[in-house]
Amino acid sequence: MTLGVLISGNGSNLQALIDAVNTKYLAAQIGVVLSNQDGAYGLNRAAQNNIPAKALVKSDFVTQDEFDDALINELLEYKVDLVVLAGFLSILSARVVNTFKGRIINVHPSLIPAFSGKGFYGKKVHKAVLDYGMKLSGATVHFVDEGADTGPIILQEAVVVEESDDLDSLSQKILTVEHRLLVEAVRLFAQGKLTVDGRKVKVL
Ligand code: GRF
């Protein structure tokens, strides 16, 4: 199974996938890594592992359609079976989502539907969790539909928010869970163990 991994920054979730492939825990290969940000460190991680990688920056394209064409063409060229949004901080257009319907997975650093959707990404999520005084947060891996963080949930895991937690400690605790959950979800997909019935994802 060939993965197409979309990133925007550091790429620690990408690294978790790279490690899982390299140790053969994940029976897949990463065909291509695409970033919507120039200079994303995740592009270096791909290069270090001889994985084709490139930046597709929206501002380099005149229209959204042209950007979507470029993104879809890259994914088709590398014969991607599953698109993985790994710290990808942009909402895919409906055309992209429908081209890979049921074959796009995203990881989000909260227990969706809490602290998710438009504007909730990266550390903004954890700041809102701490400001609210939450006792629990966590990570979610879900299938991507046309909404923002609204697709059927595959895996979730809660993380206790300690009184001593700050933005850095909470985001690090949750990132560790994201890495593990994302690899597990991709592995289940690769093994054909995920079925979707409306909003419900069943793990066989
Ligand atoms: C992190 O905030 C993570 O929670 C979210 O994207 C951000 C960067 O992840 N999914 P990564 O290190 O680039 O994978």
PDB file of C-alpha atoms and ligand atoms in Angstrom:
ATOM      1  CA  MET A   1       0.000   0.000   0.000  1.00  0.00           C
ATOM      2  CA  THR A   2       1.349   3.411  -0.974  1.00  0.00           C
ATOM      3  CA  LEU A   3       0.921   6.423   1.320  1.00  0.00           C
ATOM      4  CA  GLY A   4       0.877  10.062   0.310  1.00  0.00           C
ATOM      5  CA  VAL A   5       1.694  12.138   3.404  1.00  0.00           C
ATOM      6  CA  LEU A   6       0.706  15.818   3.595  1.00  0.00           C
ATOM      7  CA  ILE A   7       2.549  18.041   6.063  1.00  0.00           C
ATOM      8  CA  SER A   8       2.925  21.712   6.984  1.00  0.00           C
ATOM      9  CA  GLY A   9       5.788  21.837   9.467  1.00  0.00           C
ATOM     10  CA  ASN A  10       8.063  19.817  11.716  1.00  0.00           C
ATOM     11  CA  GLY A  11       6.745  16.454  10.514  1.00  0.00           C
ATOM     12  CA  SER A  12       6.973  14.493  13.757  1.00  0.00           C
ATOM     13  CA  ASN A  13       3.836  12.574  12.735  1.00  0.00           C
ATOM     14  CA  LEU A  14       5.498  11.884   9.374  1.00  0.00           C
ATOM     15  CA  GLN A  15       8.566  10.644  11.249  1.00  0.00           C
ATOM     16  CA  ALA A  16       6.399   8.213  13.205  1.00  0.00           C
ATOM     17  CA  LEU A  17       5.127   6.813   9.897  1.00  0.00           C
ATOM     18  CA  ILE A  18       8.663   6.652   8.441  1.00  0.00           C
ATOM     19  CA  ASP A  19       9.895   4.762  11.520  1.00  0.00           C
ATOM     20  CA  ALA A  20       6.934   2.348  11.378  1.00  0.00           C
ATOM     21  CA  VAL A  21       7.656   1.620   7.690  1.00  0.00           C
ATOM     22  CA  ASN A  22      11.403   1.245   8.246  1.00  0.00           C
ATOM     23  CA  THR A  23      10.879  -1.217  11.111  1.00  0.00           C
ATOM     24  CA  LYS A  24       8.339  -3.103   8.942  1.00  0.00           C
ATOM     25  CA  TYR A  25       5.671  -2.534  11.633  1.00  0.00           C
ATOM     26  CA  LEU A  26       3.663  -0.859   8.901  1.00  0.00           C
ATOM     27  CA  ALA A  27       3.403  -2.905   5.684  1.00  0.00           C
ATOM     28  CA  ALA A  28       3.337   0.113   3.391  1.00  0.00           C
ATOM     29  CA  GLN A  29       5.620   2.530   1.642  1.00  0.00           C
ATOM     30  CA  ILE A  30       5.523   6.321   1.637  1.00  0.00           C
ATOM     31  CA  GLY A  31       5.334   7.218  -2.051  1.00  0.00           C
ATOM     32  CA  VAL A  32       5.450  10.974  -1.683  1.00  0.00           C
ATOM     33  CA  VAL A  33       5.497  13.734   0.940  1.00  0.00           C
ATOM     34  CA  LEU A  34       3.841  17.030   0.055  1.00  0.00           C
ATOM     35  CA  SER A  35       4.020  20.192   2.140  1.00  0.00           C
ATOM     36  CA  ASN A  36       1.918  23.329   1.788  1.00  0.00           C
ATOM     37  CA  GLN A  37       4.764  25.292   3.385  1.00  0.00           C
ATOM     38  CA  ASP A  38       8.153  25.912   1.830  1.00  0.00           C
ATOM     39  CA  GLY A  39      11.011  24.888   4.084  1.00  0.00           C
ATOM     40  CA  ALA A  40       8.916  22.575   6.296  1.00  0.00           C
ATOM     41  CA  TYR A  41      11.369  20.449   8.270  1.00  0.00           C
ATOM     42  CA  GLY A  42       9.280  17.415   7.392  1.00  0.00           C
ATOM     43  CA  LEU A  43      10.614  17.772   3.819  1.00  0.00           C
ATOM     44  CA  ASN A  44      14.124  17.173   5.232  1.00  0.00           C
ATOM     45  CA  ARG A  45      12.858  14.066   7.030  1.00  0.00           C
ATOM     46  CA  ALA A  46      11.567  12.753   3.686  1.00  0.00           C
ATOM     47  CA  ALA A  47      14.859  13.547   1.932  1.00  0.00           C
ATOM     48  CA  GLN A  48      16.826  11.778   4.699  1.00  0.00           C
ATOM     49  CA  ASN A  49      14.776   8.668   3.911  1.00  0.00           C
ATOM     50  CA  ASN A  50      14.978   8.979   0.103  1.00  0.00           C
ATOM     51  CA  ILE A  51      11.244   9.700  -0.120  1.00  0.00           C
ATOM     52  CA  PRO A  52      10.137  11.992  -3.011  1.00  0.00           C
ATOM     53  CA  ALA A  53       8.994  15.264  -1.489  1.00  0.00           C
ATOM     54  CA  LYS A  54       7.980  18.721  -2.600  1.00  0.00           C
ATOM     55  CA  ALA A  55       6.284  21.884  -1.434  1.00  0.00           C
ATOM     56  CA  LEU A  56       3.017  22.886  -3.095  1.00  0.00           C
ATOM     57  CA  VAL A  57       2.440  26.431  -1.874  1.00  0.00           C
ATOM     58  CA  LYS A  58      -1.004  27.872  -2.549  1.00  0.00           C
ATOM     59  CA  SER A  59       0.367  31.328  -3.269  1.00  0.00           C
ATOM     60  CA  ASP A  60       2.337  29.837  -6.191  1.00  0.00           C
ATOM     61  CA  PHE A  61      -0.961  29.028  -7.928  1.00  0.00           C
ATOM     62  CA  VAL A  62      -3.356  31.540  -9.440  1.00  0.00           C
ATOM     63  CA  THR A  63      -6.513  29.642  -8.494  1.00  0.00           C
ATOM     64  CA  GLN A  64      -7.577  27.039  -5.942  1.00  0.00           C
ATOM     65  CA  ASP A  65      -8.424  24.762  -8.875  1.00  0.00           C
ATOM     66  CA  GLU A  66      -4.865  24.908 -10.166  1.00  0.00           C
ATOM     67  CA  PHE A  67      -3.549  24.086  -6.689  1.00  0.00           C
ATOM     68  CA  ASP A  68      -5.991  21.191  -6.402  1.00  0.00           C
ATOM     69  CA  ASP A  69      -4.954  19.910  -9.860  1.00  0.00           C
ATOM     70  CA  ALA A  70      -1.291  19.964  -8.827  1.00  0.00           C
ATOM     71  CA  LEU A  71      -2.018  18.177  -5.548  1.00  0.00           C
ATOM     72  CA  ILE A  72      -4.235  15.519  -7.162  1.00  0.00           C
ATOM     73  CA  ASN A  73      -1.751  14.968 -10.014  1.00  0.00           C
ATOM     74  CA  GLU A  74       1.131  14.406  -7.575  1.00  0.00           C
ATOM     75  CA  LEU A  75      -0.899  11.895  -5.571  1.00  0.00           C
ATOM     76  CA  LEU A  76      -2.032  10.063  -8.724  1.00  0.00           C
ATOM     77  CA  GLU A  77       1.480  10.108 -10.200  1.00  0.00           C
ATOM     78  CA  TYR A  78       2.833   8.287  -7.150  1.00  0.00           C
ATOM     79  CA  LYS A  79      -0.146   5.890  -7.206  1.00  0.00           C
ATOM     80  CA  VAL A  80      -1.159   6.813  -3.658  1.00  0.00           C
ATOM     81  CA  ASP A  81      -3.700   4.459  -2.056  1.00  0.00           C
ATOM     82  CA  LEU A  82      -4.109   6.352   1.221  1.00  0.00           C
ATOM     83  CA  VAL A  83      -3.609  10.077   1.835  1.00  0.00           C
ATOM     84  CA  VAL A  84      -2.429  10.847   5.385  1.00  0.00           C
ATOM     85  CA  LEU A  85      -2.735  14.404   6.756  1.00  0.00           C
ATOM     86  CA  ALA A  86       0.107  14.506   9.283  1.00  0.00           C
ATOM     87  CA  GLY A  87       0.220  17.952  10.845  1.00  0.00           C
ATOM     88  CA  PHE A  88      -1.294  19.375   7.649  1.00  0.00           C
ATOM     89  CA  LEU A  89      -2.700  22.766   8.589  1.00  0.00           C
ATOM     90  CA  SER A  90      -4.986  23.410   5.662  1.00  0.00           C
ATOM     91  CA  ILE A  91      -8.507  22.269   4.723  1.00  0.00           C
ATOM     92  CA  LEU A  92      -8.621  20.165   1.549  1.00  0.00           C
ATOM     93  CA  SER A  93     -11.070  21.258  -1.136  1.00  0.00           C
ATOM     94  CA  ALA A  94     -14.141  19.101  -1.814  1.00  0.00           C
ATOM     95  CA  ARG A  95     -12.661  18.061  -5.179  1.00  0.00           C
ATOM     96  CA  VAL A  96      -9.553  16.621  -3.515  1.00  0.00           C
ATOM     97  CA  VAL A  97     -11.600  14.921  -0.778  1.00  0.00           C
ATOM     98  CA  ASN A  98     -13.952  13.357  -3.332  1.00  0.00           C
ATOM     99  CA  THR A  99     -11.083  12.201  -5.584  1.00  0.00           C
ATOM    100  CA  PHE A 100      -9.777  10.154  -2.637  1.00  0.00           C
ATOM    101  CA  LYS A 101     -13.154   9.512  -0.965  1.00  0.00           C
ATOM    102  CA  GLY A 102     -12.776   7.207   2.023  1.00  0.00           C
ATOM    103  CA  ARG A 103      -8.998   7.149   1.571  1.00  0.00           C
ATOM    104  CA  ILE A 104      -7.882  10.228   3.530  1.00  0.00           C
ATOM    105  CA  ILE A 105      -6.951  10.042   7.234  1.00  0.00           C
ATOM    106  CA  ASN A 106      -6.208  12.998   9.555  1.00  0.00           C
ATOM    107  CA  VAL A 107      -4.787  13.260  13.058  1.00  0.00           C
ATOM    108  CA  HIS A 108      -6.076  16.012  15.354  1.00  0.00           C
ATOM    109  CA  PRO A 109      -4.689  16.924  18.805  1.00  0.00           C
ATOM    110  CA  SER A 110      -7.985  16.880  20.770  1.00  0.00           C
ATOM    111  CA  LEU A 111     -10.956  14.596  21.424  1.00  0.00           C
ATOM    112  CA  ILE A 112     -13.096  15.607  18.438  1.00  0.00           C
ATOM    113  CA  PRO A 113     -15.710  17.138  18.382  1.00  0.00           C
ATOM    114  CA  ALA A 114     -14.234  19.185  21.239  1.00  0.00           C
ATOM    115  CA  PHE A 115     -11.758  21.896  20.266  1.00  0.00           C
ATOM    116  CA  SER A 116     -11.856  21.035  16.580  1.00  0.00           C
ATOM    117  CA  GLY A 117     -12.936  22.601  13.318  1.00  0.00           C
ATOM    118  CA  LYS A 118     -12.015  25.900  11.732  1.00  0.00           C
ATOM    119  CA  GLY A 119      -9.262  27.739  13.606  1.00  0.00           C
ATOM    120  CA  PHE A 120      -8.454  24.841  15.953  1.00  0.00           C
ATOM    121  CA  TYR A 121      -5.010  23.605  14.941  1.00  0.00           C
ATOM    122  CA  GLY A 122      -1.611  23.081  16.525  1.00  0.00           C
ATOM    123  CA  LYS A 123      -1.024  24.882  19.804  1.00  0.00           C
ATOM    124  CA  LYS A 124      -4.247  26.898  19.483  1.00  0.00           C
ATOM    125  CA  VAL A 125      -6.033  23.668  20.426  1.00  0.00           C
ATOM    126  CA  HIS A 126      -4.034  23.146  23.609  1.00  0.00           C
ATOM    127  CA  LYS A 127      -4.331  26.817  24.645  1.00  0.00           C
ATOM    128  CA  ALA A 128      -8.122  26.594  24.356  1.00  0.00           C
ATOM    129  CA  VAL A 129      -8.108  23.342  26.390  1.00  0.00           C
ATOM    130  CA  LEU A 130      -5.991  24.895  29.171  1.00  0.00           C
ATOM    131  CA  ASP A 131      -7.977  28.154  29.162  1.00  0.00           C
ATOM    132  CA  TYR A 132     -11.212  26.176  29.522  1.00  0.00           C
ATOM    133  CA  GLY A 133      -9.813  24.267  32.496  1.00  0.00           C
ATOM    134  CA  MET A 134     -10.288  20.848  30.909  1.00  0.00           C
ATOM    135  CA  LYS A 135      -9.312  17.797  32.993  1.00  0.00           C
ATOM    136  CA  LEU A 136      -8.964  15.592  29.922  1.00  0.00           C
ATOM    137  CA  SER A 137      -7.863  16.149  26.358  1.00  0.00           C
ATOM    138  CA  GLY A 138      -6.360  13.731  23.859  1.00  0.00           C
ATOM    139  CA  ALA A 139      -5.909  12.857  20.215  1.00  0.00           C
ATOM    140  CA  THR A 140      -8.214  11.712  17.432  1.00  0.00           C
ATOM    141  CA  VAL A 141      -7.557  10.011  14.110  1.00  0.00           C
ATOM    142  CA  HIS A 142     -10.450  10.197  11.655  1.00  0.00           C
ATOM    143  CA  PHE A 143     -11.415   9.831   8.023  1.00  0.00           C
ATOM    144  CA  VAL A 144     -11.541  13.153   6.214  1.00  0.00           C
ATOM    145  CA  ASP A 145     -14.810  14.362   4.730  1.00  0.00           C
ATOM    146  CA  GLU A 146     -15.605  17.768   3.259  1.00  0.00           C
ATOM    147  CA  GLY A 147     -15.802  19.414   6.675  1.00  0.00           C
ATOM    148  CA  ALA A 148     -13.011  20.515   9.019  1.00  0.00           C
ATOM    149  CA  ASP A 149     -12.204  17.644  11.433  1.00  0.00           C
ATOM    150  CA  THR A 150     -15.737  16.236  10.961  1.00  0.00           C
ATOM    151  CA  GLY A 151     -15.193  12.815   9.361  1.00  0.00           C
ATOM    152  CA  PRO A 152     -15.941   9.439  11.021  1.00  0.00           C
ATOM    153  CA  ILE A 153     -13.640   8.755  13.977  1.00  0.00           C
ATOM    154  CA  ILE A 154     -11.224   5.825  13.702  1.00  0.00           C
ATOM    155  CA  LEU A 155      -9.285   5.966  17.005  1.00  0.00           C
ATOM    156  CA  GLN A 156      -9.204   8.248  20.054  1.00  0.00           C
ATOM    157  CA  GLU A 157      -7.164   8.277  23.246  1.00  0.00           C
ATOM    158  CA  ALA A 158      -7.537  10.569  26.246  1.00  0.00           C
ATOM    159  CA  VAL A 159      -4.724  12.370  28.023  1.00  0.00           C
ATOM    160  CA  VAL A 160      -5.064  13.704  31.600  1.00  0.00           C
ATOM    161  CA  VAL A 161      -4.509  17.457  31.875  1.00  0.00           C
ATOM    162  CA  GLU A 162      -2.463  17.926  35.071  1.00  0.00           C
ATOM    163  CA  GLU A 163      -2.584  21.152  37.077  1.00  0.00           C
ATOM    164  CA  SER A 164       1.127  21.505  36.323  1.00  0.00           C
ATOM    165  CA  ASP A 165       0.612  21.248  32.557  1.00  0.00           C
ATOM    166  CA  ASP A 166       1.388  24.194  30.344  1.00  0.00           C
ATOM    167  CA  LEU A 167       1.175  24.626  26.574  1.00  0.00           C
ATOM    168  CA  ASP A 168       4.465  22.815  25.959  1.00  0.00           C
ATOM    169  CA  SER A 169       3.948  19.881  28.308  1.00  0.00           C
ATOM    170  CA  LEU A 170       0.377  19.258  27.151  1.00  0.00           C
ATOM    171  CA  SER A 171       1.188  19.531  23.451  1.00  0.00           C
ATOM    172  CA  GLN A 172       4.141  17.164  23.883  1.00  0.00           C
ATOM    173  CA  LYS A 173       2.067  14.600  25.826  1.00  0.00           C
ATOM    174  CA  ILE A 174      -0.618  14.664  23.137  1.00  0.00           C
ATOM    175  CA  LEU A 175       1.845  14.596  20.238  1.00  0.00           C
ATOM    176  CA  THR A 176       3.241  11.323  21.601  1.00  0.00           C
ATOM    177  CA  VAL A 177      -0.265   9.842  21.554  1.00  0.00           C
ATOM    178  CA  GLU A 178      -0.882  11.220  18.047  1.00  0.00           C
ATOM    179  CA  HIS A 179       2.198   9.439  16.732  1.00  0.00           C
ATOM    180  CA  ARG A 180       1.072   6.075  18.099  1.00  0.00           C
ATOM    181  CA  LEU A 181      -2.591   6.473  17.117  1.00  0.00           C
ATOM    182  CA  LEU A 182      -1.806   7.631  13.576  1.00  0.00           C
ATOM    183  CA  VAL A 183       0.453   4.646  12.927  1.00  0.00           C
ATOM    184  CA  GLU A 184      -2.179   2.272  14.367  1.00  0.00           C
ATOM    185  CA  ALA A 185      -4.968   3.748  12.237  1.00  0.00           C
ATOM    186  CA  VAL A 186      -2.893   3.559   9.038  1.00  0.00           C
ATOM    187  CA  ARG A 187      -1.899  -0.011   9.917  1.00  0.00           C
ATOM    188  CA  LEU A 188      -5.553  -1.028  10.460  1.00  0.00           C
ATOM    189  CA  PHE A 189      -6.465   0.556   7.115  1.00  0.00           C
ATOM    190  CA  ALA A 190      -3.599  -1.276   5.408  1.00  0.00           C
ATOM    191  CA  GLN A 191      -4.806  -4.552   6.935  1.00  0.00           C
ATOM    192  CA  GLY A 192      -8.333  -3.888   5.634  1.00  0.00           C
ATOM    193  CA  LYS A 193      -9.693  -3.907   9.186  1.00  0.00           C
ATOM    194  CA  LEU A 194     -11.639  -0.620   9.025  1.00  0.00           C
ATOM    195  CA  THR A 195     -15.246  -0.487   7.859  1.00  0.00           C
ATOM    196  CA  VAL A 196     -17.340   2.685   7.849  1.00  0.00           C
ATOM    197  CA  ASP A 197     -21.086   2.618   8.498  1.00  0.00           C
ATOM    198  CA  GLY A 198     -22.357   6.197   8.401  1.00  0.00           C
ATOM    199  CA  ARG A 199     -20.569   7.997  11.218  1.00  0.00           C
ATOM    200  CA  LYS A 200     -19.417   4.743  12.817  1.00  0.00           C
ATOM    201  CA  VAL A 201     -16.023   3.199  12.048  1.00  0.00           C
ATOM    202  CA  LYS A 202     -15.818  -0.464  13.016  1.00  0.00           C
ATOM    203  CA  VAL A 203     -12.444  -2.130  13.611  1.00  0.00           C
ATOM    204  CA  LEU A 204     -12.653  -5.763  12.505  1.00  0.00           C
TER     205      LEU A 204
HETATM  206  C1  GRF B   1       0.927  19.346  15.944  1.00  0.00           C
HETATM  207  O1  GRF B   1       0.309  20.423  16.629  1.00  0.00           O
HETATM  208  C2  GRF B   1      -0.005  18.209  15.905  1.00  0.00           C
HETATM  209  O2  GRF B   1      -0.806  18.200  17.051  1.00  0.00           O
HETATM  210  C3  GRF B   1      -0.856  18.505  14.725  1.00  0.00           C
HETATM  211  O3  GRF B   1       0.003  19.155  13.804  1.00  0.00           O
HETATM  212  C4  GRF B   1       1.082  19.778  14.524  1.00  0.00           C
HETATM  213  C5  GRF B   1       2.429  19.465  13.995  1.00  0.00           C
HETATM  214  O4  GRF B   1       2.581  18.100  13.852  1.00  0.00           O
HETATM  215  N1  GRF B   1      -1.442  17.287  14.199  1.00  0.00           N
HETATM  216  P1  GRF B   1       3.919  17.529  13.130  1.00  0.00           P
HETATM  217  O5  GRF B   1       5.011  17.499  14.170  1.00  0.00           O
HETATM  218  O6  GRF B   1       4.254  18.476  11.995  1.00  0.00           O
HETATM  219  O7  GRF B   1       3.539  16.171  12.666  1.00  0.00           O
END
